[in-house]
Each structure stands twice: as structure tokens, then as C-alpha cells.
Amino acid sequence: ETGVTQTPRHLVMGMTNKKSLKCEQHLGHNAMYWYKQSAKKPLELMFVYNFKEQTENNSVPSRFSPECPNSSHLFLHLHTLQPEDSALYLCASSQDGEAGNTIYFGEGSWLTVV
Amino acid sequence: AQSVTQLDSHVSVSEGTPVLLRCNYSSSYSPSLFWYVQHPNKGLQLLLKYTSAATLVKGINGFEAEFKKSETSFHLTKPSAHMSDAAEYFCVVSDRQKDSNYQLIWGAGTKLIIKP
């Protein structure tokens, strides 16, 4: 139990579907992240939210749309995805200002696009 | 520019023997360093971290790492491997940028294989 909960754990969706990944952190942190982990590729930072404001968007395609309604919740809305978007999507949180900016990860959401 | 190099993509040891996973980094400022572990089909778990306190850091599951500034290394060790240690391990550097934001630089990962 890391204090960061992701749902669903597994998702299979067609290329025309619209779905969302949800993340909730119970650590009182003020920064949240979406990472993408694909097989045989380095971990990719997608989005960063700090105090609910998006502070980083690493050239992520618009078919991925993040939403951060408050500092405890983060969503990743998915629409018209491609098969190459199949990956493990990891949510993480941290406390801005904490030494070293330690980030804590959820268990991940396995996404398969068919 | 900051970077992290994990020198081995795979390390294979026998159960009960020592583990050494190597990590070298380059950093412009005083970095913080982390090791994360990822078991099959799981998320990333923090194993240990160095943030400018004691240079020998103890983590969970019997792992420890030593920060050596002169060698720019942060190698992960464990005296005796257990089958449950089979996983992928990531070395991470956190550097404070000029705008006071932190940037995390991830190593490519080392897969640890434990032979019975």
C-alpha cells in the first residue's frame, strides 16, 4: 500500500472508445504525475500538476487529456487511442519542497488498445 | 547536463550470494538519489533515498546504497539475495533546477535475476 491508488488496474479499449484512468493519493501531497512505461523503453514523464496547475506537458498527443480537480485526484482521459499507446500508465505524487522531491507511485493501470 | 547510467541491463546471481547493482550519475548541483524497485506486473516502489545526510543509506528488504561523490556513484547492494528480490531496479537522480523545480532523471533499469 503506497498511498497512491489507481483504477482500473487493467483496461482494454478500442481505438474509437473514450475511457478515463483515475488516480487518488492519500499522502497529503501537492504534486501529481502521469508516467508512461512501455516495454523496452525508458520511463516517460507525461504530465505534472503542482497545486492543481499543470506545470509540465512533455509533448504528449492531444488524445491524452489530463484533469486535476484537486490536489488529491488526477485523471487521464483517453480518446481515439492508437495500438502503440498500449502501456503501463503510472500515477505518482510528491510533496513539493520535500528534500529530493521523493515521488510515490501507484500500482499502475495496464492499458491495451485493440 | 544531468544523466544516470546503470551499467548493467541484467544481473544474475545465485540465491544467498551478494547483490551489486551499479549506478553512476552526473549532476550540476547537489543531487538527491533514489533506487526504485519494480516487481513483475507491479508499480514502482521506493527502495531507499539519499538526500545529503549519511552517505550510507539503508533501505527496505535488506538493501543499502552508498553515495560516493568522488566516484559519482550510488551502487545498490545486498549481502544475501533472496528469490523475492527478482525484479527490475531503477536508479534516479533528482536535481534542483535554476527555477527551483526538481527534475528527475531515470536510469534505464537493471533486471535482477535470482538463480535457485
Tab-separated table of N, CA and C in Angstrom, chain B residues 4-111:
chain	number	residue	atom	x	y	z
B	4	VAL	N	22.020	9.633	-15.756
B	4	VAL	CA	22.137	8.462	-14.895
B	4	VAL	C	22.473	7.275	-15.772
B	5	THR	N	23.491	6.525	-15.385
B	5	THR	CA	23.880	5.334	-16.133
B	5	THR	C	23.840	4.119	-15.232
B	6	GLN	N	22.996	3.179	-15.555
B	6	GLN	CA	23.019	1.887	-14.865
B	6	GLN	C	23.835	0.960	-15.752
B	7	LEU	N	24.956	0.523	-15.206
B	7	LEU	CA	25.975	-0.098	-16.060
B	7	LEU	C	25.597	-1.480	-16.553
B	8	ASP	N	24.649	-2.128	-15.917
B	8	ASP	CA	24.260	-3.474	-16.338
B	8	ASP	C	22.771	-3.514	-16.615
B	9	SER	N	22.389	-4.035	-17.775
B	9	SER	CA	20.959	-4.163	-18.047
B	9	SER	C	20.389	-5.393	-17.334
B	10	HIS	N	21.231	-6.407	-17.125
B	10	HIS	CA	20.821	-7.629	-16.428
B	10	HIS	C	21.929	-8.027	-15.462
B	11	VAL	N	21.529	-8.479	-14.278
B	11	VAL	CA	22.461	-9.055	-13.324
B	11	VAL	C	21.852	-10.365	-12.829
B	12	SER	N	22.661	-11.423	-12.862
B	12	SER	CA	22.178	-12.738	-12.443
B	12	SER	C	23.046	-13.238	-11.297
B	13	VAL	N	22.423	-13.572	-10.161
B	13	VAL	CA	23.164	-14.085	-9.004
B	13	VAL	C	22.428	-15.305	-8.459
B	14	SER	N	23.147	-16.102	-7.701
B	14	SER	CA	22.523	-17.257	-7.052
B	14	SER	C	21.913	-16.828	-5.728
B	15	GLU	N	20.848	-17.486	-5.349
B	15	GLU	CA	20.207	-17.199	-4.061
B	15	GLU	C	21.234	-17.353	-2.943
B	16	GLY	N	21.250	-16.401	-2.028
B	16	GLY	CA	22.180	-16.467	-0.902
B	16	GLY	C	23.507	-15.778	-1.148
B	17	THR	N	23.762	-15.339	-2.366
B	17	THR	CA	25.020	-14.633	-2.678
B	17	THR	C	24.776	-13.128	-2.723
B	18	PRO	N	25.864	-12.332	-2.642
B	18	PRO	CA	25.678	-10.868	-2.629
B	18	PRO	C	25.160	-10.315	-3.953
B	19	VAL	N	24.482	-9.168	-3.826
B	19	VAL	CA	23.961	-8.457	-4.989
B	19	VAL	C	24.662	-7.105	-5.109
B	20	LEU	N	25.055	-6.742	-6.321
B	20	LEU	CA	25.619	-5.423	-6.595
B	20	LEU	C	24.984	-4.904	-7.880
B	21	LEU	N	24.239	-3.809	-7.777
B	21	LEU	CA	23.674	-3.154	-8.951
B	21	LEU	C	24.329	-1.776	-9.041
B	22	ARG	N	24.938	-1.491	-10.184
B	22	ARG	CA	25.769	-0.307	-10.291
B	22	ARG	C	25.031	0.869	-10.921
B	23	CYS	N	25.322	2.056	-10.389
B	23	CYS	CA	24.698	3.284	-10.894
B	23	CYS	C	25.723	4.411	-10.814
B	24	ASN	N	25.942	5.093	-11.917
B	24	ASN	CA	26.758	6.301	-11.940
B	24	ASN	C	25.913	7.462	-12.427
B	25	TYR	N	26.233	8.634	-11.976
B	25	TYR	CA	25.414	9.790	-12.319
B	25	TYR	C	26.311	10.978	-12.625
B	26	SER	N	25.734	11.947	-13.280
B	26	SER	CA	26.387	13.251	-13.408
B	26	SER	C	25.358	14.297	-13.024
B	27	SER	N	25.811	15.307	-12.303
B	27	SER	CA	24.899	16.305	-11.773
B	27	SER	C	25.608	17.632	-11.618
B	28	SER	N	24.893	18.702	-11.877
B	28	SER	CA	25.488	20.035	-11.758
B	28	SER	C	25.475	20.543	-10.327
B	29	TYR	N	24.508	20.139	-9.545
B	29	TYR	CA	24.349	20.650	-8.190
B	29	TYR	C	24.485	19.502	-7.202
B	30	SER	N	23.969	19.666	-6.018
B	30	SER	CA	23.982	18.585	-5.028
B	30	SER	C	22.733	17.750	-5.221
B	31	PRO	N	22.879	16.569	-5.769
B	31	PRO	CA	21.682	15.805	-6.125
B	31	PRO	C	21.122	15.013	-4.951
B	32	SER	N	19.881	14.612	-5.114
B	32	SER	CA	19.320	13.536	-4.312
B	32	SER	C	19.273	12.310	-5.212
B	33	LEU	N	19.436	11.144	-4.614
B	33	LEU	CA	19.495	9.906	-5.393
B	33	LEU	C	18.552	8.879	-4.804
B	34	PHE	N	17.970	8.098	-5.663
B	34	PHE	CA	16.965	7.115	-5.251
B	34	PHE	C	17.209	5.792	-5.975
B	35	TRP	N	16.768	4.724	-5.334
B	35	TRP	CA	16.581	3.447	-6.010
B	35	TRP	C	15.114	3.048	-5.857
B	36	TYR	N	14.534	2.676	-6.996
B	36	TYR	CA	13.174	2.144	-7.016
B	36	TYR	C	13.230	0.703	-7.503
B	37	VAL	N	12.268	-0.101	-7.038
B	37	VAL	CA	12.170	-1.487	-7.483
B	37	VAL	C	10.795	-1.706	-8.103
B	38	GLN	N	10.776	-2.494	-9.161
B	38	GLN	CA	9.506	-2.829	-9.806
B	38	GLN	C	9.428	-4.341	-9.980
B	39	HIS	N	8.558	-4.970	-9.222
B	39	HIS	CA	8.324	-6.396	-9.379
B	39	HIS	C	7.408	-6.622	-10.576
B	40	PRO	N	7.435	-7.816	-11.160
B	40	PRO	CA	6.628	-8.090	-12.355
B	40	PRO	C	5.168	-7.700	-12.164
B	41	ASN	N	4.656	-6.961	-13.145
B	41	ASN	CA	3.250	-6.537	-13.159
B	41	ASN	C	2.868	-5.658	-11.969
B	42	LYS	N	3.833	-4.943	-11.428
B	42	LYS	CA	3.565	-4.050	-10.294
B	42	LYS	C	4.051	-2.642	-10.608
B	43	GLY	N	3.650	-1.702	-9.743
B	43	GLY	CA	4.158	-0.348	-9.871
B	43	GLY	C	5.556	-0.221	-9.302
B	44	LEU	N	6.047	1.000	-9.222
B	44	LEU	CA	7.396	1.277	-8.731
B	44	LEU	C	7.354	1.573	-7.240
B	45	GLN	N	8.242	0.924	-6.502
B	45	GLN	CA	8.289	1.092	-5.057
B	45	GLN	C	9.620	1.710	-4.657
B	46	LEU	N	9.573	2.716	-3.808
B	46	LEU	CA	10.811	3.330	-3.326
B	46	LEU	C	11.562	2.363	-2.431
B	47	LEU	N	12.819	2.120	-2.778
B	47	LEU	CA	13.668	1.200	-2.020
B	47	LEU	C	14.474	1.967	-0.967
B	48	LEU	N	15.083	3.061	-1.392
B	48	LEU	CA	15.860	3.916	-0.490
B	48	LEU	C	16.168	5.233	-1.184
B	49	LYS	N	16.630	6.214	-0.375
B	49	LYS	CA	16.986	7.502	-0.963
B	49	LYS	C	18.123	8.153	-0.195
B	50	TYR	N	18.916	8.929	-0.899
B	50	TYR	CA	19.984	9.734	-0.327
B	50	TYR	C	19.644	11.206	-0.562
B	51	THR	N	19.649	11.983	0.549
B	51	THR	CA	19.336	13.413	0.399
B	51	THR	C	20.297	14.255	1.229
B	52	SER	N	21.583	14.007	1.085
B	52	SER	CA	22.665	14.790	1.693
B	52	SER	C	22.830	14.579	3.187
B	53	ALA	N	22.335	13.497	3.706
B	53	ALA	CA	22.610	13.147	5.099
B	53	ALA	C	23.734	12.091	5.088
B	54	ALA	N	23.565	11.005	5.794
B	54	ALA	CA	24.580	9.957	5.818
B	54	ALA	C	24.798	9.380	4.434
B	55	THR	N	26.043	9.111	4.087
B	55	THR	CA	26.341	8.626	2.732
B	55	THR	C	25.980	7.165	2.543
B	56	LEU	N	25.896	6.400	3.630
B	56	LEU	CA	25.445	5.010	3.533
B	56	LEU	C	23.969	4.983	3.918
B	57	VAL	N	23.159	4.583	2.980
B	57	VAL	CA	21.716	4.634	3.174
B	57	VAL	C	21.157	3.215	3.237
B	58	LYS	N	20.356	2.962	4.245
B	58	LYS	CA	19.714	1.647	4.364
B	58	LYS	C	18.273	1.743	3.880
B	59	GLY	N	17.857	0.720	3.137
B	59	GLY	CA	16.503	0.722	2.606
B	59	GLY	C	15.721	-0.476	3.088
B	60	ILE	N	14.651	-0.745	2.373
B	60	ILE	CA	13.802	-1.877	2.750
B	60	ILE	C	14.387	-3.177	2.205
B	61	ASN	N	13.919	-4.286	2.763
B	61	ASN	CA	14.291	-5.626	2.281
B	61	ASN	C	15.794	-5.903	2.333
B	62	GLY	N	16.511	-5.240	3.231
B	62	GLY	CA	17.931	-5.524	3.421
B	62	GLY	C	18.864	-4.862	2.427
B	63	PHE	N	18.350	-4.007	1.554
B	63	PHE	CA	19.195	-3.312	0.592
B	63	PHE	C	19.832	-2.072	1.222
B	64	GLU	N	20.996	-1.702	0.715
B	64	GLU	CA	21.612	-0.441	1.080
B	64	GLU	C	22.404	0.102	-0.097
B	65	ALA	N	22.685	1.390	-0.043
B	65	ALA	CA	23.449	2.024	-1.117
B	65	ALA	C	24.370	3.057	-0.504
B	66	GLU	N	25.526	3.261	-1.137
B	66	GLU	CA	26.488	4.222	-0.645
B	66	GLU	C	26.710	5.313	-1.674
B	67	PHE	N	26.537	6.552	-1.234
B	67	PHE	CA	26.777	7.706	-2.092
B	67	PHE	C	28.268	8.032	-2.052
B	68	LYS	N	28.931	7.972	-3.206
B	68	LYS	CA	30.358	8.286	-3.292
B	68	LYS	C	30.522	9.430	-4.277
B	69	LYS	N	30.683	10.628	-3.715
B	69	LYS	CA	30.751	11.812	-4.565
B	69	LYS	C	31.972	11.779	-5.475
B	70	SER	N	33.105	11.317	-4.944
B	70	SER	CA	34.341	11.322	-5.729
B	70	SER	C	34.238	10.390	-6.937
B	71	GLU	N	33.425	9.358	-6.811
B	71	GLU	CA	33.256	8.397	-7.908
B	71	GLU	C	31.942	8.629	-8.656
B	72	THR	N	31.179	9.593	-8.236
B	72	THR	CA	29.825	9.865	-8.768
B	72	THR	C	29.043	8.566	-8.924
B	73	SER	N	29.041	7.790	-7.844
B	73	SER	CA	28.343	6.502	-7.892
B	73	SER	C	27.347	6.384	-6.752
B	74	PHE	N	26.380	5.515	-6.958
B	74	PHE	CA	25.360	5.232	-5.942
B	74	PHE	C	24.937	3.783	-6.147
B	75	HIS	N	25.862	2.865	-5.908
B	75	HIS	CA	25.621	1.442	-6.158
B	75	HIS	C	24.729	0.837	-5.080
B	76	LEU	N	23.876	-0.071	-5.501
B	76	LEU	CA	22.928	-0.752	-4.609
B	76	LEU	C	23.472	-2.135	-4.268
B	77	THR	N	23.441	-2.488	-2.994
B	77	THR	CA	23.972	-3.790	-2.577
B	77	THR	C	23.028	-4.483	-1.604
B	78	LYS	N	23.226	-5.805	-1.525
B	78	LYS	CA	22.512	-6.605	-0.531
B	78	LYS	C	23.403	-7.802	-0.227
B	79	PRO	N	23.605	-8.136	1.035
B	79	PRO	CA	24.571	-9.204	1.364
B	79	PRO	C	24.164	-10.583	0.842
B	80	SER	N	22.854	-10.847	0.837
B	80	SER	CA	22.413	-12.194	0.503
B	80	SER	C	21.099	-12.120	-0.283
B	81	ALA	N	21.134	-12.558	-1.528
B	81	ALA	CA	19.953	-12.451	-2.390
B	81	ALA	C	18.895	-13.482	-2.017
B	82	HIS	N	17.653	-13.046	-2.174
B	82	HIS	CA	16.505	-13.921	-1.950
B	82	HIS	C	15.713	-13.995	-3.242
B	83	MET	N	15.015	-15.104	-3.429
B	83	MET	CA	14.235	-15.267	-4.664
B	83	MET	C	13.269	-14.110	-4.886
B	84	SER	N	12.725	-13.572	-3.794
B	84	SER	CA	11.749	-12.479	-3.913
B	84	SER	C	12.383	-11.162	-4.374
B	85	ASP	N	13.713	-11.112	-4.467
B	85	ASP	CA	14.388	-9.895	-4.951
B	85	ASP	C	14.379	-9.794	-6.469
B	86	ALA	N	13.963	-10.842	-7.145
B	86	ALA	CA	13.921	-10.818	-8.610
B	86	ALA	C	12.952	-9.732	-9.066
B	87	ALA	N	13.484	-8.737	-9.762
B	87	ALA	CA	12.689	-7.565	-10.140
B	87	ALA	C	13.564	-6.678	-11.018
B	88	GLU	N	12.998	-5.539	-11.423
B	88	GLU	CA	13.793	-4.549	-12.125
B	88	GLU	C	14.046	-3.375	-11.177
B	89	TYR	N	15.264	-2.857	-11.207
B	89	TYR	CA	15.691	-1.806	-10.285
B	89	TYR	C	16.102	-0.566	-11.072
B	90	PHE	N	15.606	0.574	-10.608
B	90	PHE	CA	15.867	1.839	-11.304
B	90	PHE	C	16.601	2.808	-10.379
B	91	CYS	N	17.667	3.382	-10.894
B	91	CYS	CA	18.407	4.423	-10.192
B	91	CYS	C	17.909	5.777	-10.704
B	92	VAL	N	17.681	6.720	-9.806
B	92	VAL	CA	17.088	8.005	-10.185
B	92	VAL	C	17.856	9.138	-9.525
B	93	VAL	N	18.106	10.197	-10.274
B	93	VAL	CA	18.726	11.401	-9.729
B	93	VAL	C	17.690	12.515	-9.730
B	94	SER	N	17.638	13.248	-8.631
B	94	SER	CA	16.752	14.415	-8.560
B	94	SER	C	17.625	15.642	-8.385
B	95	ASP	N	17.553	16.542	-9.330
B	95	ASP	CA	18.371	17.736	-9.298
B	95	ASP	C	17.490	18.974	-9.213
B	96	ARG	N	17.897	19.898	-8.377
B	96	ARG	CA	17.160	21.149	-8.281
B	96	ARG	C	17.604	22.036	-9.430
B	97	GLN	N	16.643	22.519	-10.200
B	97	GLN	CA	16.943	23.352	-11.354
B	97	GLN	C	17.077	24.821	-10.940
B	98	LYS	N	17.516	25.654	-11.894
B	98	LYS	CA	17.703	27.078	-11.606
B	98	LYS	C	16.390	27.755	-11.225
B	99	ASP	N	15.263	27.230	-11.739
B	99	ASP	CA	13.964	27.825	-11.395
B	99	ASP	C	13.399	27.204	-10.118
B	100	SER	N	14.229	26.467	-9.394
B	100	SER	CA	13.874	25.834	-8.120
B	100	SER	C	12.956	24.631	-8.250
B	101	ASN	N	12.618	24.228	-9.463
B	101	ASN	CA	11.880	22.979	-9.637
B	101	ASN	C	12.858	21.816	-9.657
B	102	TYR	N	12.355	20.635	-9.266
B	102	TYR	CA	13.183	19.442	-9.304
B	102	TYR	C	12.985	18.726	-10.633
B	103	GLN	N	14.057	18.164	-11.161
B	103	GLN	CA	13.968	17.330	-12.354
B	103	GLN	C	14.450	15.942	-11.983
B	104	LEU	N	13.672	14.938	-12.338
B	104	LEU	CA	14.046	13.551	-12.085
B	104	LEU	C	14.629	12.952	-13.353
B	105	ILE	N	15.800	12.361	-13.220
B	105	ILE	CA	16.432	11.675	-14.340
B	105	ILE	C	16.475	10.188	-14.006
B	106	TRP	N	15.892	9.368	-14.870
B	106	TRP	CA	15.765	7.933	-14.612
B	106	TRP	C	16.835	7.141	-15.359
B	107	GLY	N	17.409	6.155	-14.675
B	107	GLY	CA	18.245	5.189	-15.363
B	107	GLY	C	17.383	4.236	-16.181
B	108	ALA	N	18.038	3.455	-17.032
B	108	ALA	CA	17.313	2.554	-17.930
B	108	ALA	C	16.824	1.296	-17.238
B	109	GLY	N	17.317	1.054	-16.030
B	109	GLY	CA	16.866	-0.121	-15.287
B	109	GLY	C	17.843	-1.277	-15.375
B	110	THR	N	17.892	-2.063	-14.303
B	110	THR	CA	18.672	-3.308	-14.264
B	110	THR	C	17.752	-4.421	-13.810
B	111	LYS	N	17.690	-5.449	-14.620
B	111	LYS	CA	16.851	-6.597	-14.259
B	111	LYS	C	17.688	-7.559	-13.420
